[in-house]
Short mmCIF file of C-alpha atoms in Angstrom, two decimals:
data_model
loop_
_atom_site.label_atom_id
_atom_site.label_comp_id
_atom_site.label_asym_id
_atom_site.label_seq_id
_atom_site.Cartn_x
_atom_site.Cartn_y
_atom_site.Cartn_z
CA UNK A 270 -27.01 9.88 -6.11
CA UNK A 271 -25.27 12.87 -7.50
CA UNK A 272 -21.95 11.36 -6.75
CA UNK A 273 -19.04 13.91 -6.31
CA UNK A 274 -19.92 17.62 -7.21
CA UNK A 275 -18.28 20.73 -7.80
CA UNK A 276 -18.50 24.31 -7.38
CA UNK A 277 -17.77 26.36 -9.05
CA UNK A 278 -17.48 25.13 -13.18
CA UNK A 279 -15.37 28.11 -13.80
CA UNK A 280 -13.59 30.88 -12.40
CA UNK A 281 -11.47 33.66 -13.83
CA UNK A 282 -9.51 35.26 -11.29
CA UNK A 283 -6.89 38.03 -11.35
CA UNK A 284 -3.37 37.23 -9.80
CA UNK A 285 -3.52 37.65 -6.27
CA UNK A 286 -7.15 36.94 -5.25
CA UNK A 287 -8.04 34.03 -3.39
CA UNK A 288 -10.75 31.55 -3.78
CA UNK A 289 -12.40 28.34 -2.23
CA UNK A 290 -13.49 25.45 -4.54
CA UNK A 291 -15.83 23.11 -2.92
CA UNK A 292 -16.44 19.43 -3.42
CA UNK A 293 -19.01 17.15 -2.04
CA UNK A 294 -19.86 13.61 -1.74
CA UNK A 295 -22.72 11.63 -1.33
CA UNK A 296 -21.45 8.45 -1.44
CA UNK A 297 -19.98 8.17 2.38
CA UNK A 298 -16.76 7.35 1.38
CA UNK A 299 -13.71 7.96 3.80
CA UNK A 300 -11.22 9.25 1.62
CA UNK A 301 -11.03 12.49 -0.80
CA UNK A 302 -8.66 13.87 -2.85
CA UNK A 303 -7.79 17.20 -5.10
CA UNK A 304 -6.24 16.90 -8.17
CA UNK A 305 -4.59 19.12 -11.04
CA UNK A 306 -4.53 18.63 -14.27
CA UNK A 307 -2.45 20.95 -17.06
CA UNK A 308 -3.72 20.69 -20.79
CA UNK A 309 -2.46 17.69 -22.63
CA UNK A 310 -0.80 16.16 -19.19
CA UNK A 311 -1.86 13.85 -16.50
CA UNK A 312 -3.30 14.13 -12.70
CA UNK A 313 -1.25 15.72 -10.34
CA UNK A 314 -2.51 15.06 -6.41
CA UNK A 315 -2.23 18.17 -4.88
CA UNK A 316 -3.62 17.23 -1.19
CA UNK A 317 -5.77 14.29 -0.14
CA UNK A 318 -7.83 13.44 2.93
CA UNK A 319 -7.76 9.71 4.30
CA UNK A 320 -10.70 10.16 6.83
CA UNK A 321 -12.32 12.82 8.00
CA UNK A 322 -10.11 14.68 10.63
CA UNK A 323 -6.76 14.35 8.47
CA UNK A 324 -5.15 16.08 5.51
CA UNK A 325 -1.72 15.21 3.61
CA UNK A 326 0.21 16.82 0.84
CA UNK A 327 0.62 15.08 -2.12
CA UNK A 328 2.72 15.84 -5.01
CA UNK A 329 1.84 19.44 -5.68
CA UNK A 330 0.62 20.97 -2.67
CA UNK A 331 2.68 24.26 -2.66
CA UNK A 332 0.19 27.65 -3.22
CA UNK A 333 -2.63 25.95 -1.76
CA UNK A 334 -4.44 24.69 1.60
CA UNK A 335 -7.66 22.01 2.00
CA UNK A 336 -10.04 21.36 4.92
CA UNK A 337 -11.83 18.51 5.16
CA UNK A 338 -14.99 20.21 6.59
CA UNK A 339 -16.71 16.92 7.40
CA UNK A 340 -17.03 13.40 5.66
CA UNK A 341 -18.96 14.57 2.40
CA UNK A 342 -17.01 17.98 2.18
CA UNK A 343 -13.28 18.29 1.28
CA UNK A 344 -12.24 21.97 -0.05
CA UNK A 345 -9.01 23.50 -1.73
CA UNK A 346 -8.02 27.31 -1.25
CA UNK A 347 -6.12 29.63 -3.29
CA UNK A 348 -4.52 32.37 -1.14
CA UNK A 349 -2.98 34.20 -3.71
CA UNK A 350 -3.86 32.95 -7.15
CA UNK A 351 -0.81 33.13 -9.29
CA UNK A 352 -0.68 32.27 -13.83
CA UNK A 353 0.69 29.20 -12.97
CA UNK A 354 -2.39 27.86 -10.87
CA UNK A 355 -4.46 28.07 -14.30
CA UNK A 356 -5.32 24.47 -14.74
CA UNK A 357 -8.59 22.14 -14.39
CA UNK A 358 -8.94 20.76 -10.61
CA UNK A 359 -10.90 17.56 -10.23
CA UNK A 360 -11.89 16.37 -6.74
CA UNK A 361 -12.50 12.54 -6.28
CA UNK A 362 -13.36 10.09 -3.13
CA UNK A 363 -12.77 6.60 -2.52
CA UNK A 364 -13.55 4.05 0.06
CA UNK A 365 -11.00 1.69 1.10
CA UNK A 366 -11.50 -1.57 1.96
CA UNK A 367 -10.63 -3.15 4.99
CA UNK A 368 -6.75 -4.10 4.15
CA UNK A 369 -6.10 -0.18 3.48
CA UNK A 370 -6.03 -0.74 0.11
CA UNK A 371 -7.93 2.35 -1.91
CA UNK A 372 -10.22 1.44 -4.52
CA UNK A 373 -11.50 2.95 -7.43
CA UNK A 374 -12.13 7.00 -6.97
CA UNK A 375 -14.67 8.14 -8.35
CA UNK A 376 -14.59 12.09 -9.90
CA UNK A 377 -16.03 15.01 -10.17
CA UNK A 378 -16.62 17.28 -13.25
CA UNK A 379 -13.69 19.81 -12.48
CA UNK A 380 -13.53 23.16 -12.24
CA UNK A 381 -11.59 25.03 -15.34
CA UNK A 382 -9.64 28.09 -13.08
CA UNK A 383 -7.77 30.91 -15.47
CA UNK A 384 -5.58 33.38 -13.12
CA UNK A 385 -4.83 36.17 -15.83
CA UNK B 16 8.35 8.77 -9.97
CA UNK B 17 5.58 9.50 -12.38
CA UNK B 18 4.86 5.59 -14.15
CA UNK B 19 5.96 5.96 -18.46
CA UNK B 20 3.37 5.48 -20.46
CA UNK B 21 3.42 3.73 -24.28
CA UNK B 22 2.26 4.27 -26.74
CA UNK B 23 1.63 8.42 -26.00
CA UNK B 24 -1.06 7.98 -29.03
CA UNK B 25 -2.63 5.32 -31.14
CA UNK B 26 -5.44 5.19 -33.74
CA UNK B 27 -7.45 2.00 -34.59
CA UNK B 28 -10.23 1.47 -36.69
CA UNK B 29 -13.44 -0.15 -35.27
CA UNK B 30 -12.85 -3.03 -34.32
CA UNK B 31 -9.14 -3.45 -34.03
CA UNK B 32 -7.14 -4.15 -30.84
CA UNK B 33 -4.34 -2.08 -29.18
CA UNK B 34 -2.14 -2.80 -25.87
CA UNK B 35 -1.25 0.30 -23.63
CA UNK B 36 2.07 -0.16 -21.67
CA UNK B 37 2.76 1.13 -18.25
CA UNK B 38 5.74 1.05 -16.34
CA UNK B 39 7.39 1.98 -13.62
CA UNK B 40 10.85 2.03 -11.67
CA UNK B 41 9.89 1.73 -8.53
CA UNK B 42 7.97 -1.21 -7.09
CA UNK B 43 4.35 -1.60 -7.68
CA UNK B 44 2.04 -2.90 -5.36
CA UNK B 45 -0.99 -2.02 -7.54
CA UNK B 46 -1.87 -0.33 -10.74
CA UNK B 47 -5.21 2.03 -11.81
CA UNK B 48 -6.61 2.09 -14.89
CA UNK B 49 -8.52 5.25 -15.54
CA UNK B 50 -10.11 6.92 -19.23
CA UNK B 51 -10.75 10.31 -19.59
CA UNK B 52 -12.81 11.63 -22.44
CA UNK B 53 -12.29 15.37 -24.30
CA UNK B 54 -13.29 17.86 -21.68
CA UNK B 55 -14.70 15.21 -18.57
CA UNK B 56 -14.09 14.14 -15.28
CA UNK B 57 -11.22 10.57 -15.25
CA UNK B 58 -13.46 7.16 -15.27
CA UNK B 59 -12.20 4.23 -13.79
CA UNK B 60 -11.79 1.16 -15.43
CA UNK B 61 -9.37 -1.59 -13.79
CA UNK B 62 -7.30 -1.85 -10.67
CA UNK B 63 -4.83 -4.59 -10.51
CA UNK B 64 -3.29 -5.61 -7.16
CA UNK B 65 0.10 -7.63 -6.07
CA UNK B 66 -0.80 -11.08 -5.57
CA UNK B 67 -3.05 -10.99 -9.07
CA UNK B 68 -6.87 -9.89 -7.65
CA UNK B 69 -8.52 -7.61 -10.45
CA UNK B 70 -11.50 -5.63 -10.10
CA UNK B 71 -12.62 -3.55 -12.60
CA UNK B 72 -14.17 -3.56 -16.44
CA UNK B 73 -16.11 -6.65 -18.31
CA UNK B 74 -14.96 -5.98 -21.85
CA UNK B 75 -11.07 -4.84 -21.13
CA UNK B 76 -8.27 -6.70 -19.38
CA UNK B 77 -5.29 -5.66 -17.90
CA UNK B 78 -2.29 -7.60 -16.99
CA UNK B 79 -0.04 -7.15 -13.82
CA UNK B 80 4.01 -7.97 -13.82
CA UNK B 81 5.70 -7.41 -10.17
CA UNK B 82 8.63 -7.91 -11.11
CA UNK B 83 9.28 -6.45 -14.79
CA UNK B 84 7.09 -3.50 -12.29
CA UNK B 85 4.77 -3.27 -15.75
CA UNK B 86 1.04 -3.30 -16.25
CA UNK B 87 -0.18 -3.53 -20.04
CA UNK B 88 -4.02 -2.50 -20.80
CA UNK B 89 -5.96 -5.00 -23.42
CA UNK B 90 -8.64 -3.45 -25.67
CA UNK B 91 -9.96 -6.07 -27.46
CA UNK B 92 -12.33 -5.66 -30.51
CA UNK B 93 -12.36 -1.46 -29.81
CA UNK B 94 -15.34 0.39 -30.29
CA UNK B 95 -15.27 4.02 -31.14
CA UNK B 96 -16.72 4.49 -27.39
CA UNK B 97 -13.35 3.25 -26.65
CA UNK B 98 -11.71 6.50 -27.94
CA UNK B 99 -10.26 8.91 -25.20
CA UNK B 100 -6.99 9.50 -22.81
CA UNK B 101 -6.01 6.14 -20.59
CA UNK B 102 -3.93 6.89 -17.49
CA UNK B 103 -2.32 4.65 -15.62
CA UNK B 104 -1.51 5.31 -11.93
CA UNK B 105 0.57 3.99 -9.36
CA UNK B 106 1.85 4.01 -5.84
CA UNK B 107 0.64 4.60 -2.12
CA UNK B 108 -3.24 3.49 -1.52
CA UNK B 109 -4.02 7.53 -1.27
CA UNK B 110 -0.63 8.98 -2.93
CA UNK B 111 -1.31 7.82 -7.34
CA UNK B 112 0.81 9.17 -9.49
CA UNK B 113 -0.49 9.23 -12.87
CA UNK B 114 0.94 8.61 -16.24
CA UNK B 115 1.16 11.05 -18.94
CA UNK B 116 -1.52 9.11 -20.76
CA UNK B 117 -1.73 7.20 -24.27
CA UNK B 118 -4.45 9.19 -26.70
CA UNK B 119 -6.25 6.19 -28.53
CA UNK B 120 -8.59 7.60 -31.34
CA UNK B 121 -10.74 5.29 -32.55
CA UNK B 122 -11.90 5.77 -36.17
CA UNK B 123 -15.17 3.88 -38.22
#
């Protein structure tokens, strides 16, 4: 099992283009999530997905939009890159049990984004 | 409310043990325990839920107080595998917010 992967590693972008990062999972779990994280600081959720067929905004979600294209696939979009999106986004999934309690999530390797 | 964190760093030689602290002023119905090494993807280690149920790491414990609303990671006996950023997280089932982390360097 490959577990959660994404694409791209890194990206340089100028401000105002747009990109898609992708994230998969092979592991069907029901719930994925994007995160942000700014050097020397912690996690910041910027959307999550509790089952396929539903998106929420977590802490951060302003400059950006998700789609949960199916059960393994959960993306994040950039419409208009901007300096302060430059940051490392990890996506992670989790499968929660039966009480709605979410368990561990698992990560992937992040992708390192610069906007210049 | 993002959970504080204590200490924000620590070093240890091998073999020494060291408590991390998190806290948090709203209610917490569980806590995540997560290490992140220089330049890689969060790992999970320990979740602690209300009610006392654990699940999580053999060789590090974590303790759980409702109502002081504090969790405190044990590292026992570290190991310079131990070294790295712990984050604690807390809140909604899908909503965590994470801690600012404790840096623990572990030194031979």
């Amino acid at each position: 099992n490959a577990g959660v992967t994404q694409t791209p590693k890194f990206q340089v972008l100028k401000t105002g283009q747009s990109m898609t990062l992708q994230c998969a999972q092979d592991m069907n779990h029901n719930s994925m999530y994007w995160y942000r994280q700014d050097p020397g600081m912690g996690l910041r959720l910027i959307y999550y997905s509790a089952s396929e067929g539903t998106t929420d905004k977590g802490e951060v979600p302003n400059g950006y939009n998700v789609s949960r294209l199916n059960k393994r696939e959960f993306s994040l979009r950039l419409e208009s890159a901007a300096p302060s999106q430059t940051s490392v986004y990890f996506c992670a999934s989790s499968q929660p049990s039966g009480a709605g309690i979410s368990y561990e999530q698992y990560f992937g390797p992040g992708t390192r984004l610069t906007v210049t | 409310q993002q959970p504080v964190q204590s200490p924000q760093a620590v070093i240890l030689r091998e073999g020494e043990d060291a408590v991390i602290n998190c806290s948090s002023s709203k209610a917490l119905y569980s806590v995540h325990w997560y290490r992140q090494k220089h330049g890689e993807a969060p790992v999970f280690l320990m979740i602690l839920l209300k009610g006392g149920e654990q699940k999580g790491h053999e060789k590090i414990s974590a303790s759980f107080n409702e109502k002081k609303q504090q969790s405190s990671l044990y590292l026992t006996a570290s190991q310079l595998s131990y070294s790295g950023t712990y984050f604690c997280g807390s809140g909604s089932p899908y909503k965590l917010i994470f801690g600012s982390g404790t840096r623990l360097l572990v030194r031979p």
